Every structure is written in structure tokens, then in C-alpha cells.
């Protein structure tokens, strides 16, 4: 019967086990977990010291951020009760400074349903 072990070379370390392999396996596990984590749309943003989130009332948005730079309305597809519906939403646009990205807050029936990032 032939010897199934591979020959060991004098200048090549055996990397099949040891701290280097464990470290690589650990990083692969961390990377795998990060790749499997679902991506979520950012449904919150900061106005000064206050944070507004999806689900907050329109009054809370006005209290935290004040009046928007502009408003409009549009048809948007929203998920409600496991079904996607096309509904009319209000879009409020906020931009705190020239260096910040614009935030578009979608309101439906007096509540924040989404916060999107617009352009500069």
C-alpha cells in the first residue's frame, strides 16, 4: 500500500493546521456572516440632536426638523399587510447644508414610511 501522505519540504511550513489557518478560517467566517446579513434601506436620519425614523408621526418630523425645503406628492409602491399597493404619498425634502446629502421623507396617512437619500 502506498504512503498517502504528501512529502514535507524543508522550506515550506505545514499550513494545514496552526494559528495561521485558524486566523484565516475566522476571517472567512466573519466575511460570510457579513455577506449573509440582509441590506436595509436607511429609514432614519438626524436633524440636529434629534433622530426621526420610519413610523414616526408627521408632527414629530416637523418638531425635529422643521418645515422642509420643498414638498410634492407622487404614487409609490408600498408594502402593507404582505401586499404591495400603489398609494399616493407626500415627499418632503430636507437638506441641512451644502455638503450633506438631501433626505427625502415619504409620508403616508400622517406617518413616515421611508427615508431615502437624494443627491447633493
Tab-separated table of N, CA, C and O in Angstrom:
chain	number	residue	atom	x	y	z
A	1	UNK	N	0.836	-1.166	0.000
A	1	UNK	CA	0.000	0.000	0.000
A	1	UNK	C	0.888	1.238	0.000
A	1	UNK	O	1.833	1.342	0.747
A	2	UNK	N	0.530	2.187	-0.839
A	2	UNK	CA	1.349	3.387	-0.973
A	2	UNK	C	1.128	4.333	0.191
A	2	UNK	O	0.051	4.375	0.785
A	3	UNK	N	2.132	5.087	0.478
A	3	UNK	CA	2.023	6.096	1.522
A	3	UNK	C	1.248	7.285	0.952
A	3	UNK	O	1.659	7.908	-0.005
A	4	UNK	N	0.078	7.614	1.552
A	4	UNK	CA	-0.780	8.669	1.026
A	4	UNK	C	-0.412	10.052	1.529
A	4	UNK	O	-0.976	11.036	1.100
A	5	UNK	N	0.479	10.160	2.460
A	5	UNK	CA	0.898	11.469	2.953
A	5	UNK	C	1.751	12.162	1.909
A	5	UNK	O	2.561	11.534	1.239
A	6	UNK	N	1.530	13.450	1.812
A	6	UNK	CA	2.352	14.217	0.881
A	6	UNK	C	3.695	14.495	1.532
A	6	UNK	O	3.779	14.674	2.748
A	7	UNK	N	4.714	14.530	0.740
A	7	UNK	CA	6.031	14.788	1.319
A	7	UNK	C	6.118	16.219	1.851
A	7	UNK	O	5.546	17.137	1.296
A	8	UNK	N	6.819	16.378	2.945
A	8	UNK	CA	7.042	17.704	3.513
A	8	UNK	C	8.370	18.218	2.994
A	8	UNK	O	9.355	17.499	2.972
A	9	UNK	N	8.333	19.459	2.571
A	9	UNK	CA	9.550	20.070	2.058
A	9	UNK	C	10.209	20.850	3.172
A	9	UNK	O	9.567	21.400	4.052
A	10	UNK	N	11.479	20.942	3.094
A	10	UNK	CA	12.265	21.541	4.149
A	10	UNK	C	11.937	23.024	4.372
A	10	UNK	O	11.834	23.481	5.497
A	11	UNK	N	11.698	23.805	3.310
A	11	UNK	CA	11.487	25.252	3.439
A	11	UNK	C	10.018	25.661	3.433
A	11	UNK	O	9.701	26.829	3.505
A	12	UNK	N	9.107	24.720	3.312
A	12	UNK	CA	7.682	25.046	3.260
A	12	UNK	C	7.004	24.615	4.554
A	12	UNK	O	6.994	23.435	4.874
A	13	UNK	N	6.426	25.562	5.288
A	13	UNK	CA	5.749	25.187	6.540
A	13	UNK	C	4.442	24.474	6.241
A	13	UNK	O	3.821	24.687	5.209
A	14	UNK	N	4.031	23.631	7.151
A	14	UNK	CA	2.766	22.917	7.031
A	14	UNK	C	1.659	23.843	7.516
A	14	UNK	O	1.560	24.140	8.698
A	15	UNK	N	0.827	24.337	6.579
A	15	UNK	CA	-0.222	25.289	6.925
A	15	UNK	C	-1.581	24.626	7.105
A	15	UNK	O	-2.599	25.290	7.184
A	16	UNK	N	-1.635	23.319	7.139
A	16	UNK	CA	-2.922	22.639	7.266
A	16	UNK	C	-3.530	22.822	8.644
A	16	UNK	O	-4.710	22.619	8.833
A	17	UNK	N	-2.752	23.179	9.626
A	17	UNK	CA	-3.286	23.486	10.943
A	17	UNK	C	-2.354	24.497	11.601
A	17	UNK	O	-1.261	24.746	11.135
A	18	UNK	N	-2.815	25.076	12.657
A	18	UNK	CA	-1.991	26.054	13.349
A	18	UNK	C	-2.661	27.395	13.402
A	18	UNK	O	-3.760	27.604	12.901
A	19	UNK	N	-1.995	28.376	14.009
A	19	UNK	CA	-2.619	29.686	14.223
A	19	UNK	C	-2.952	30.419	12.933
A	19	UNK	O	-3.957	31.109	12.861
A	20	UNK	N	-2.134	30.274	11.892
A	20	UNK	CA	-2.399	30.993	10.639
A	20	UNK	C	-3.693	30.492	10.007
A	20	UNK	O	-4.523	31.280	9.544
A	21	UNK	N	-3.880	29.196	9.997
A	21	UNK	CA	-5.090	28.626	9.406
A	21	UNK	C	-6.313	28.997	10.231
A	21	UNK	O	-7.362	29.336	9.681
A	22	UNK	N	-6.206	28.957	11.539
A	22	UNK	CA	-7.331	29.338	12.380
A	22	UNK	C	-7.711	30.800	12.181
A	22	UNK	O	-8.878	31.161	12.155
A	23	UNK	N	-6.699	31.647	12.010
A	23	UNK	CA	-6.954	33.069	11.781
A	23	UNK	C	-7.664	33.279	10.438
A	23	UNK	O	-8.624	34.034	10.346
A	24	UNK	N	-7.230	32.578	9.410
A	24	UNK	CA	-7.863	32.688	8.089
A	24	UNK	C	-9.290	32.175	8.159
A	24	UNK	O	-10.214	32.804	7.642
A	25	UNK	N	-9.509	31.042	8.829
A	25	UNK	CA	-10.855	30.491	8.955
A	25	UNK	C	-11.774	31.444	9.707
A	25	UNK	O	-12.952	31.584	9.372
A	26	UNK	N	-11.256	32.109	10.716
A	26	UNK	CA	-12.039	33.075	11.486
A	26	UNK	C	-12.467	34.240	10.591
A	26	UNK	O	-13.619	34.652	10.604
A	27	UNK	N	-11.545	34.759	9.791
A	27	UNK	CA	-11.873	35.868	8.889
A	27	UNK	C	-12.871	35.433	7.826
A	27	UNK	O	-13.760	36.201	7.453
A	28	UNK	N	-12.754	34.216	7.333
A	28	UNK	CA	-13.723	33.719	6.350
A	28	UNK	C	-15.114	33.605	6.964
A	28	UNK	O	-16.115	33.902	6.322
A	29	UNK	N	-15.182	33.191	8.216
A	29	UNK	CA	-16.459	33.103	8.910
A	29	UNK	C	-17.079	34.487	9.087
A	29	UNK	O	-18.266	34.689	8.833
A	30	UNK	N	-16.281	35.462	9.497
A	30	UNK	CA	-16.773	36.829	9.669
A	30	UNK	C	-17.250	37.387	8.336
A	30	UNK	O	-18.327	37.979	8.239
A	31	UNK	N	-16.481	37.182	7.279
A	31	UNK	CA	-16.852	37.659	5.955
A	31	UNK	C	-18.147	37.005	5.492
A	31	UNK	O	-19.032	37.668	4.950
A	32	UNK	N	-18.285	35.708	5.720
A	32	UNK	CA	-19.510	35.003	5.354
A	32	UNK	C	-20.720	35.549	6.076
A	32	UNK	O	-21.789	35.728	5.489
A	33	UNK	N	-20.572	35.842	7.356
A	33	UNK	CA	-21.687	36.411	8.130
A	33	UNK	C	-22.083	37.785	7.600
A	33	UNK	O	-23.263	38.114	7.512
A	34	UNK	N	-21.103	38.595	7.241
A	34	UNK	CA	-21.403	39.921	6.710
A	34	UNK	C	-22.109	39.847	5.370
A	34	UNK	O	-23.006	40.634	5.073
A	35	UNK	N	-21.714	38.889	4.544
A	35	UNK	CA	-22.340	38.755	3.234
A	35	UNK	C	-23.763	38.233	3.341
A	35	UNK	O	-24.593	38.528	2.493
A	36	UNK	N	-24.053	37.467	4.364
A	36	UNK	CA	-25.389	36.906	4.532
A	36	UNK	C	-26.343	37.850	5.260
A	36	UNK	O	-27.532	37.610	5.307
A	37	UNK	N	-25.825	38.936	5.816
A	37	UNK	CA	-26.658	39.899	6.512
A	37	UNK	C	-27.474	40.666	5.480
A	37	UNK	O	-26.929	41.200	4.529
A	38	UNK	N	-28.791	40.729	5.654
A	38	UNK	CA	-29.614	41.439	4.676
A	38	UNK	C	-29.344	42.939	4.714
A	38	UNK	O	-29.084	43.508	5.763
A	39	UNK	N	-29.410	43.561	3.545
A	39	UNK	CA	-29.220	45.006	3.453
A	39	UNK	C	-30.538	45.694	3.755
A	39	UNK	O	-31.593	45.240	3.332
A	40	UNK	N	-30.497	46.783	4.453
A	40	UNK	CA	-31.703	47.529	4.789
A	40	UNK	C	-31.557	48.965	4.326
A	40	UNK	O	-30.483	49.532	4.383
A	41	UNK	N	-32.649	49.502	3.859
A	41	UNK	CA	-32.639	50.900	3.467
A	41	UNK	C	-32.609	51.744	4.736
A	41	UNK	O	-33.235	51.414	5.731
A	42	UNK	N	-31.871	52.804	4.709
A	42	UNK	CA	-31.756	53.665	5.891
A	42	UNK	C	-33.077	54.381	6.098
A	42	UNK	O	-33.438	55.264	5.345
A	43	UNK	N	-33.842	54.000	7.115
A	43	UNK	CA	-35.134	54.588	7.388
A	43	UNK	C	-35.092	55.500	8.606
A	43	UNK	O	-36.021	55.531	9.398
A	44	UNK	N	-33.994	56.214	8.753
A	44	UNK	CA	-33.893	57.208	9.811
A	44	UNK	C	-32.837	58.234	9.403
A	44	UNK	O	-31.996	57.960	8.556
A	45	UNK	N	-32.932	59.394	10.006
A	45	UNK	CA	-31.873	60.388	9.817
A	45	UNK	C	-31.915	61.386	10.961
A	45	UNK	O	-32.896	61.476	11.694
A	46	UNK	N	-30.834	62.107	11.111
A	46	UNK	CA	-30.663	63.022	12.233
A	46	UNK	C	-30.950	64.451	11.793
A	46	UNK	O	-30.474	64.923	10.770
A	47	UNK	N	-31.745	65.118	12.624
A	47	UNK	CA	-31.992	66.561	12.471
A	47	UNK	C	-31.448	67.216	13.725
A	47	UNK	O	-32.091	67.164	14.782
A	48	UNK	N	-30.262	67.783	13.630
A	48	UNK	CA	-29.625	68.349	14.815
A	48	UNK	C	-29.334	67.249	15.815
A	48	UNK	O	-28.621	66.307	15.529
A	49	UNK	N	-29.946	67.340	16.994
A	49	UNK	CA	-29.738	66.318	18.032
A	49	UNK	C	-30.827	65.251	18.032
A	49	UNK	O	-30.750	64.292	18.777
A	50	UNK	N	-31.856	65.438	17.223
A	50	UNK	CA	-32.983	64.510	17.213
A	50	UNK	C	-32.894	63.574	16.012
A	50	UNK	O	-32.370	63.929	14.966
A	51	UNK	N	-33.427	62.366	16.184
A	51	UNK	CA	-33.471	61.375	15.113
A	51	UNK	C	-34.924	61.093	14.785
A	51	UNK	O	-35.742	60.887	15.682
A	52	UNK	N	-35.248	61.111	13.502
A	52	UNK	CA	-36.588	60.721	13.059
A	52	UNK	C	-36.469	59.401	12.322
A	52	UNK	O	-35.476	59.151	11.640
A	53	UNK	N	-37.489	58.552	12.495
A	53	UNK	CA	-37.445	57.201	11.928
A	53	UNK	C	-38.758	56.870	11.232
A	53	UNK	O	-39.777	57.514	11.474
A	54	UNK	N	-38.688	55.808	10.492
A	54	UNK	CA	-39.875	55.246	9.884
A	54	UNK	C	-40.862	54.876	10.989
A	54	UNK	O	-40.482	54.301	12.001
A	55	UNK	N	-42.130	55.266	10.829
A	55	UNK	CA	-43.144	55.003	11.842
A	55	UNK	C	-43.461	56.216	12.696
A	55	UNK	O	-44.502	56.265	13.352
A	56	UNK	N	-42.568	57.218	12.713
A	56	UNK	CA	-42.826	58.439	13.481
A	56	UNK	C	-43.955	59.240	12.817
A	56	UNK	O	-44.157	59.195	11.601
A	57	UNK	N	-44.658	60.014	13.624
A	57	UNK	CA	-45.750	60.852	13.132
A	57	UNK	C	-45.197	62.082	12.409
A	57	UNK	O	-44.068	62.517	12.652
A	58	UNK	N	-46.027	62.627	11.543
A	58	UNK	CA	-45.668	63.839	10.801
A	58	UNK	C	-45.362	64.979	11.765
A	58	UNK	O	-44.437	65.764	11.532
A	59	UNK	N	-46.097	65.065	12.861
A	59	UNK	CA	-45.860	66.128	13.858
A	59	UNK	C	-44.474	65.995	14.482
A	59	UNK	O	-43.809	67.001	14.745
A	60	UNK	N	-44.015	64.769	14.714
A	60	UNK	CA	-42.675	64.550	15.267
A	60	UNK	C	-41.603	64.987	14.274
A	60	UNK	O	-40.575	65.551	14.665
A	61	UNK	N	-41.848	64.762	12.999
A	61	UNK	CA	-40.910	65.201	11.959
A	61	UNK	C	-40.834	66.728	11.929
A	61	UNK	O	-39.739	67.291	11.884
A	62	UNK	N	-41.985	67.391	11.982
A	62	UNK	CA	-41.994	68.858	11.997
A	62	UNK	C	-41.311	69.405	13.235
A	62	UNK	O	-40.585	70.387	13.175
A	63	UNK	N	-41.527	68.755	14.362
A	63	UNK	CA	-40.905	69.200	15.613
A	63	UNK	C	-39.386	69.046	15.576
A	63	UNK	O	-38.655	69.925	16.028
A	64	UNK	N	-38.911	67.949	15.015
A	64	UNK	CA	-37.470	67.679	14.989
A	64	UNK	C	-36.745	68.440	13.894
A	64	UNK	O	-35.653	68.962	14.113
A	65	UNK	N	-37.345	68.511	12.712
A	65	UNK	CA	-36.628	69.052	11.547
A	65	UNK	C	-37.171	70.370	11.025
A	65	UNK	O	-36.532	71.013	10.197
A	66	UNK	N	-38.353	70.759	11.458
A	66	UNK	CA	-38.956	71.985	10.944
A	66	UNK	C	-39.587	71.760	9.580
A	66	UNK	O	-39.774	70.631	9.129
A	67	UNK	N	-39.908	72.875	8.938
A	67	UNK	CA	-40.520	72.806	7.610
A	67	UNK	C	-39.492	72.321	6.583
A	67	UNK	O	-38.327	72.717	6.641
A	68	UNK	N	-39.923	71.495	5.633
A	68	UNK	CA	-38.993	71.027	4.596
A	68	UNK	C	-38.690	72.136	3.589
A	68	UNK	O	-39.431	73.124	3.490
A	69	UNK	N	-37.595	71.957	2.845
A	69	UNK	CA	-37.243	72.928	1.795
A	69	UNK	C	-38.304	72.931	0.700
A	69	UNK	O	-38.623	73.967	0.139
A	70	UNK	N	-38.847	71.740	0.392
A	70	UNK	CA	-39.931	71.655	-0.583
A	70	UNK	C	-40.727	70.385	-0.322
A	70	UNK	O	-40.286	69.485	0.368
A	71	UNK	N	-41.925	70.345	-0.917
A	71	UNK	CA	-42.830	69.202	-0.785
A	71	UNK	C	-43.411	68.883	-2.151
A	71	UNK	O	-43.595	69.770	-2.979
A	72	UNK	N	-43.725	67.629	-2.359
A	72	UNK	CA	-44.514	67.225	-3.513
A	72	UNK	C	-45.213	65.916	-3.171
A	72	UNK	O	-45.066	65.396	-2.060
A	73	UNK	N	-45.991	65.407	-4.081
A	73	UNK	CA	-46.653	64.132	-3.856
A	73	UNK	C	-46.489	63.277	-5.104
A	73	UNK	O	-46.294	63.792	-6.207
A	74	UNK	N	-46.566	61.964	-4.903
A	74	UNK	CA	-46.365	61.033	-6.014
A	74	UNK	C	-46.987	59.687	-5.659
A	74	UNK	O	-47.320	59.421	-4.506
A	75	UNK	N	-47.114	58.843	-6.646
A	75	UNK	CA	-47.559	57.470	-6.444
A	75	UNK	C	-46.339	56.620	-6.127
A	75	UNK	O	-45.335	56.682	-6.835
A	76	UNK	N	-46.396	55.850	-5.058
A	76	UNK	CA	-45.298	54.965	-4.656
A	76	UNK	C	-45.869	53.595	-4.341
A	76	UNK	O	-46.983	53.477	-3.841
A	77	UNK	N	-45.085	52.569	-4.609
A	77	UNK	CA	-45.475	51.207	-4.261
A	77	UNK	C	-45.006	50.930	-2.839
A	77	UNK	O	-43.817	50.981	-2.551
A	78	UNK	N	-45.966	50.660	-1.936
A	78	UNK	CA	-45.658	50.373	-0.533
A	78	UNK	C	-46.181	48.993	-0.179
A	78	UNK	O	-47.192	48.542	-0.695
A	79	UNK	N	-45.459	48.333	0.744
A	79	UNK	CA	-45.902	47.033	1.243
A	79	UNK	C	-46.794	47.243	2.446
A	79	UNK	O	-46.415	47.909	3.403
A	80	UNK	N	-47.985	46.666	2.415
A	80	UNK	CA	-48.909	46.756	3.547
A	80	UNK	C	-49.639	45.424	3.669
A	80	UNK	O	-50.281	44.972	2.726
A	81	UNK	N	-49.512	44.797	4.820
A	81	UNK	CA	-50.198	43.524	5.055
A	81	UNK	C	-49.739	42.413	4.128
A	81	UNK	O	-50.540	41.559	3.766
A	82	UNK	N	-48.484	42.434	3.728
A	82	UNK	CA	-47.960	41.387	2.854
A	82	UNK	C	-48.235	41.622	1.382
A	82	UNK	O	-47.825	40.826	0.533
A	83	UNK	N	-48.944	42.697	1.051
A	83	UNK	CA	-49.236	43.022	-0.345
A	83	UNK	C	-48.629	44.360	-0.704
A	83	UNK	O	-48.526	45.248	0.122
A	84	UNK	N	-48.266	44.482	-1.965
A	84	UNK	CA	-47.724	45.753	-2.440
A	84	UNK	C	-48.861	46.553	-3.057
A	84	UNK	O	-49.594	46.054	-3.916
A	85	UNK	N	-49.020	47.805	-2.578
A	85	UNK	CA	-50.084	48.668	-3.083
A	85	UNK	C	-49.469	49.948	-3.629
A	85	UNK	O	-48.476	50.435	-3.113
A	86	UNK	N	-50.098	50.476	-4.660
A	86	UNK	CA	-49.700	51.765	-5.217
A	86	UNK	C	-50.544	52.829	-4.522
A	86	UNK	O	-51.771	52.838	-4.641
A	87	UNK	N	-49.889	53.691	-3.741
A	87	UNK	CA	-50.604	54.706	-2.956
A	87	UNK	C	-49.985	56.076	-3.205
A	87	UNK	O	-48.830	56.196	-3.621
A	88	UNK	N	-50.772	57.105	-2.908
A	88	UNK	CA	-50.282	58.473	-3.034
A	88	UNK	C	-49.600	58.864	-1.736
A	88	UNK	O	-50.189	58.773	-0.659
A	89	UNK	N	-48.324	59.272	-1.816
A	89	UNK	CA	-47.552	59.677	-0.643
A	89	UNK	C	-47.094	61.122	-0.819
A	89	UNK	O	-47.023	61.631	-1.937
A	90	UNK	N	-46.801	61.756	0.302
A	90	UNK	CA	-46.167	63.072	0.274
A	90	UNK	C	-44.670	62.865	0.388
A	90	UNK	O	-44.210	61.992	1.138
A	91	UNK	N	-43.901	63.637	-0.356
A	91	UNK	CA	-42.440	63.607	-0.241
A	91	UNK	C	-41.985	64.965	0.278
A	91	UNK	O	-42.288	65.996	-0.315
A	92	UNK	N	-41.269	64.915	1.398
A	92	UNK	CA	-40.706	66.129	1.996
A	92	UNK	C	-39.202	66.057	1.843
A	92	UNK	O	-38.580	65.040	2.145
A	93	UNK	N	-38.593	67.167	1.402
A	93	UNK	CA	-37.159	67.213	1.104
A	93	UNK	C	-36.434	68.064	2.148
A	93	UNK	O	-36.804	69.221	2.376
A	94	UNK	N	-35.404	67.480	2.760
A	94	UNK	CA	-34.592	68.167	3.764
A	94	UNK	C	-33.123	68.126	3.357
A	94	UNK	O	-32.634	67.097	2.889
A	95	UNK	N	-32.449	69.256	3.557
A	95	UNK	CA	-31.011	69.320	3.332
A	95	UNK	C	-30.449	70.343	4.309
A	95	UNK	O	-30.823	71.512	4.277
A	96	UNK	N	-29.552	69.880	5.182
A	96	UNK	CA	-29.088	70.774	6.246
A	96	UNK	C	-27.952	71.695	5.799
A	96	UNK	O	-27.814	72.787	6.315
A	97	UNK	N	-27.116	71.249	4.861
A	97	UNK	CA	-26.033	72.111	4.376
A	97	UNK	C	-25.617	71.651	2.984
A	97	UNK	O	-26.040	70.602	2.511
A	98	UNK	N	-24.759	72.456	2.355
A	98	UNK	CA	-24.306	72.136	1.003
A	98	UNK	C	-23.473	70.867	0.912
A	98	UNK	O	-23.401	70.238	-0.128
A	99	UNK	N	-22.859	70.457	2.020
A	99	UNK	CA	-22.001	69.273	2.000
A	99	UNK	C	-22.769	67.988	2.306
A	99	UNK	O	-22.271	66.907	2.101
A	100	UNK	N	-23.972	68.108	2.833
A	100	UNK	CA	-24.773	66.937	3.209
A	100	UNK	C	-25.638	66.494	2.036
A	100	UNK	O	-25.994	67.284	1.171
A	101	UNK	N	-26.000	65.217	2.054
A	101	UNK	CA	-26.915	64.704	1.049
A	101	UNK	C	-28.347	65.065	1.421
A	101	UNK	O	-28.692	65.164	2.595
A	102	UNK	N	-29.157	65.236	0.420
A	102	UNK	CA	-30.561	65.545	0.644
A	102	UNK	C	-31.285	64.294	1.146
A	102	UNK	O	-31.009	63.188	0.714
A	103	UNK	N	-32.209	64.481	2.079
A	103	UNK	CA	-33.046	63.388	2.593
A	103	UNK	C	-34.467	63.607	2.090
A	103	UNK	O	-35.009	64.712	2.183
A	104	UNK	N	-35.041	62.545	1.551
A	104	UNK	CA	-36.417	62.581	1.067
A	104	UNK	C	-37.236	61.715	2.013
A	104	UNK	O	-36.994	60.517	2.125
A	105	UNK	N	-38.179	62.338	2.698
A	105	UNK	CA	-39.014	61.629	3.668
A	105	UNK	C	-40.371	61.372	3.015
A	105	UNK	O	-41.039	62.304	2.566
A	106	UNK	N	-40.775	60.102	2.964
A	106	UNK	CA	-42.065	59.730	2.404
A	106	UNK	C	-43.072	59.576	3.535
A	106	UNK	O	-42.810	58.862	4.503
A	107	UNK	N	-44.202	60.286	3.400
A	107	UNK	CA	-45.259	60.268	4.416
A	107	UNK	C	-46.533	59.673	3.808
A	107	UNK	O	-46.925	60.034	2.688
A	108	UNK	N	-47.147	58.768	4.548
A	108	UNK	CA	-48.413	58.167	4.128
A	108	UNK	C	-49.323	58.119	5.344
A	108	UNK	O	-48.937	57.597	6.394
A	109	UNK	N	-50.508	58.699	5.218
A	109	UNK	CA	-51.502	58.764	6.291
A	109	UNK	C	-50.916	59.345	7.577
A	109	UNK	O	-51.134	58.840	8.671
A	110	UNK	N	-50.100	60.408	7.438
A	110	UNK	CA	-49.568	61.120	8.587
A	110	UNK	C	-48.394	60.463	9.291
A	110	UNK	O	-47.993	60.909	10.355
A	111	UNK	N	-47.816	59.420	8.698
A	111	UNK	CA	-46.668	58.734	9.305
A	111	UNK	C	-45.537	58.614	8.293
A	111	UNK	O	-45.761	58.525	7.086
A	112	UNK	N	-44.299	58.600	8.815
A	112	UNK	CA	-43.124	58.379	7.961
A	112	UNK	C	-43.091	56.909	7.557
A	112	UNK	O	-43.124	56.028	8.409
A	113	UNK	N	-43.059	56.649	6.248
A	113	UNK	CA	-42.982	55.262	5.774
A	113	UNK	C	-41.615	54.924	5.206
A	113	UNK	O	-41.263	53.758	5.106
A	114	UNK	N	-40.821	55.938	4.835
A	114	UNK	CA	-39.485	55.680	4.314
A	114	UNK	C	-38.671	56.957	4.328
A	114	UNK	O	-39.228	58.059	4.265
A	115	UNK	N	-37.360	56.797	4.432
A	115	UNK	CA	-36.427	57.908	4.320
A	115	UNK	C	-35.409	57.498	3.269
A	115	UNK	O	-34.763	56.465	3.397
A	116	UNK	N	-35.305	58.289	2.229
A	116	UNK	CA	-34.363	57.987	1.147
A	116	UNK	C	-33.308	59.074	1.069
A	116	UNK	O	-33.523	60.203	1.490
A	117	UNK	N	-32.179	58.702	0.509
A	117	UNK	CA	-31.089	59.649	0.322
A	117	UNK	C	-31.126	60.144	-1.112
A	117	UNK	O	-31.115	59.348	-2.053
A	118	UNK	N	-31.172	61.465	-1.267
A	118	UNK	CA	-31.180	62.077	-2.585
A	118	UNK	C	-29.781	62.522	-2.969
A	118	UNK	O	-28.787	62.083	-2.383
A	119	UNK	N	-29.687	63.429	-3.910
A	119	UNK	CA	-28.396	63.941	-4.355
A	119	UNK	C	-27.921	65.091	-3.496
A	119	UNK	O	-28.518	65.446	-2.503
A	120	UNK	N	-26.813	65.700	-3.896
A	120	UNK	CA	-26.246	66.839	-3.137
A	120	UNK	C	-26.958	68.081	-3.475
A	120	UNK	O	-27.395	68.747	-4.012
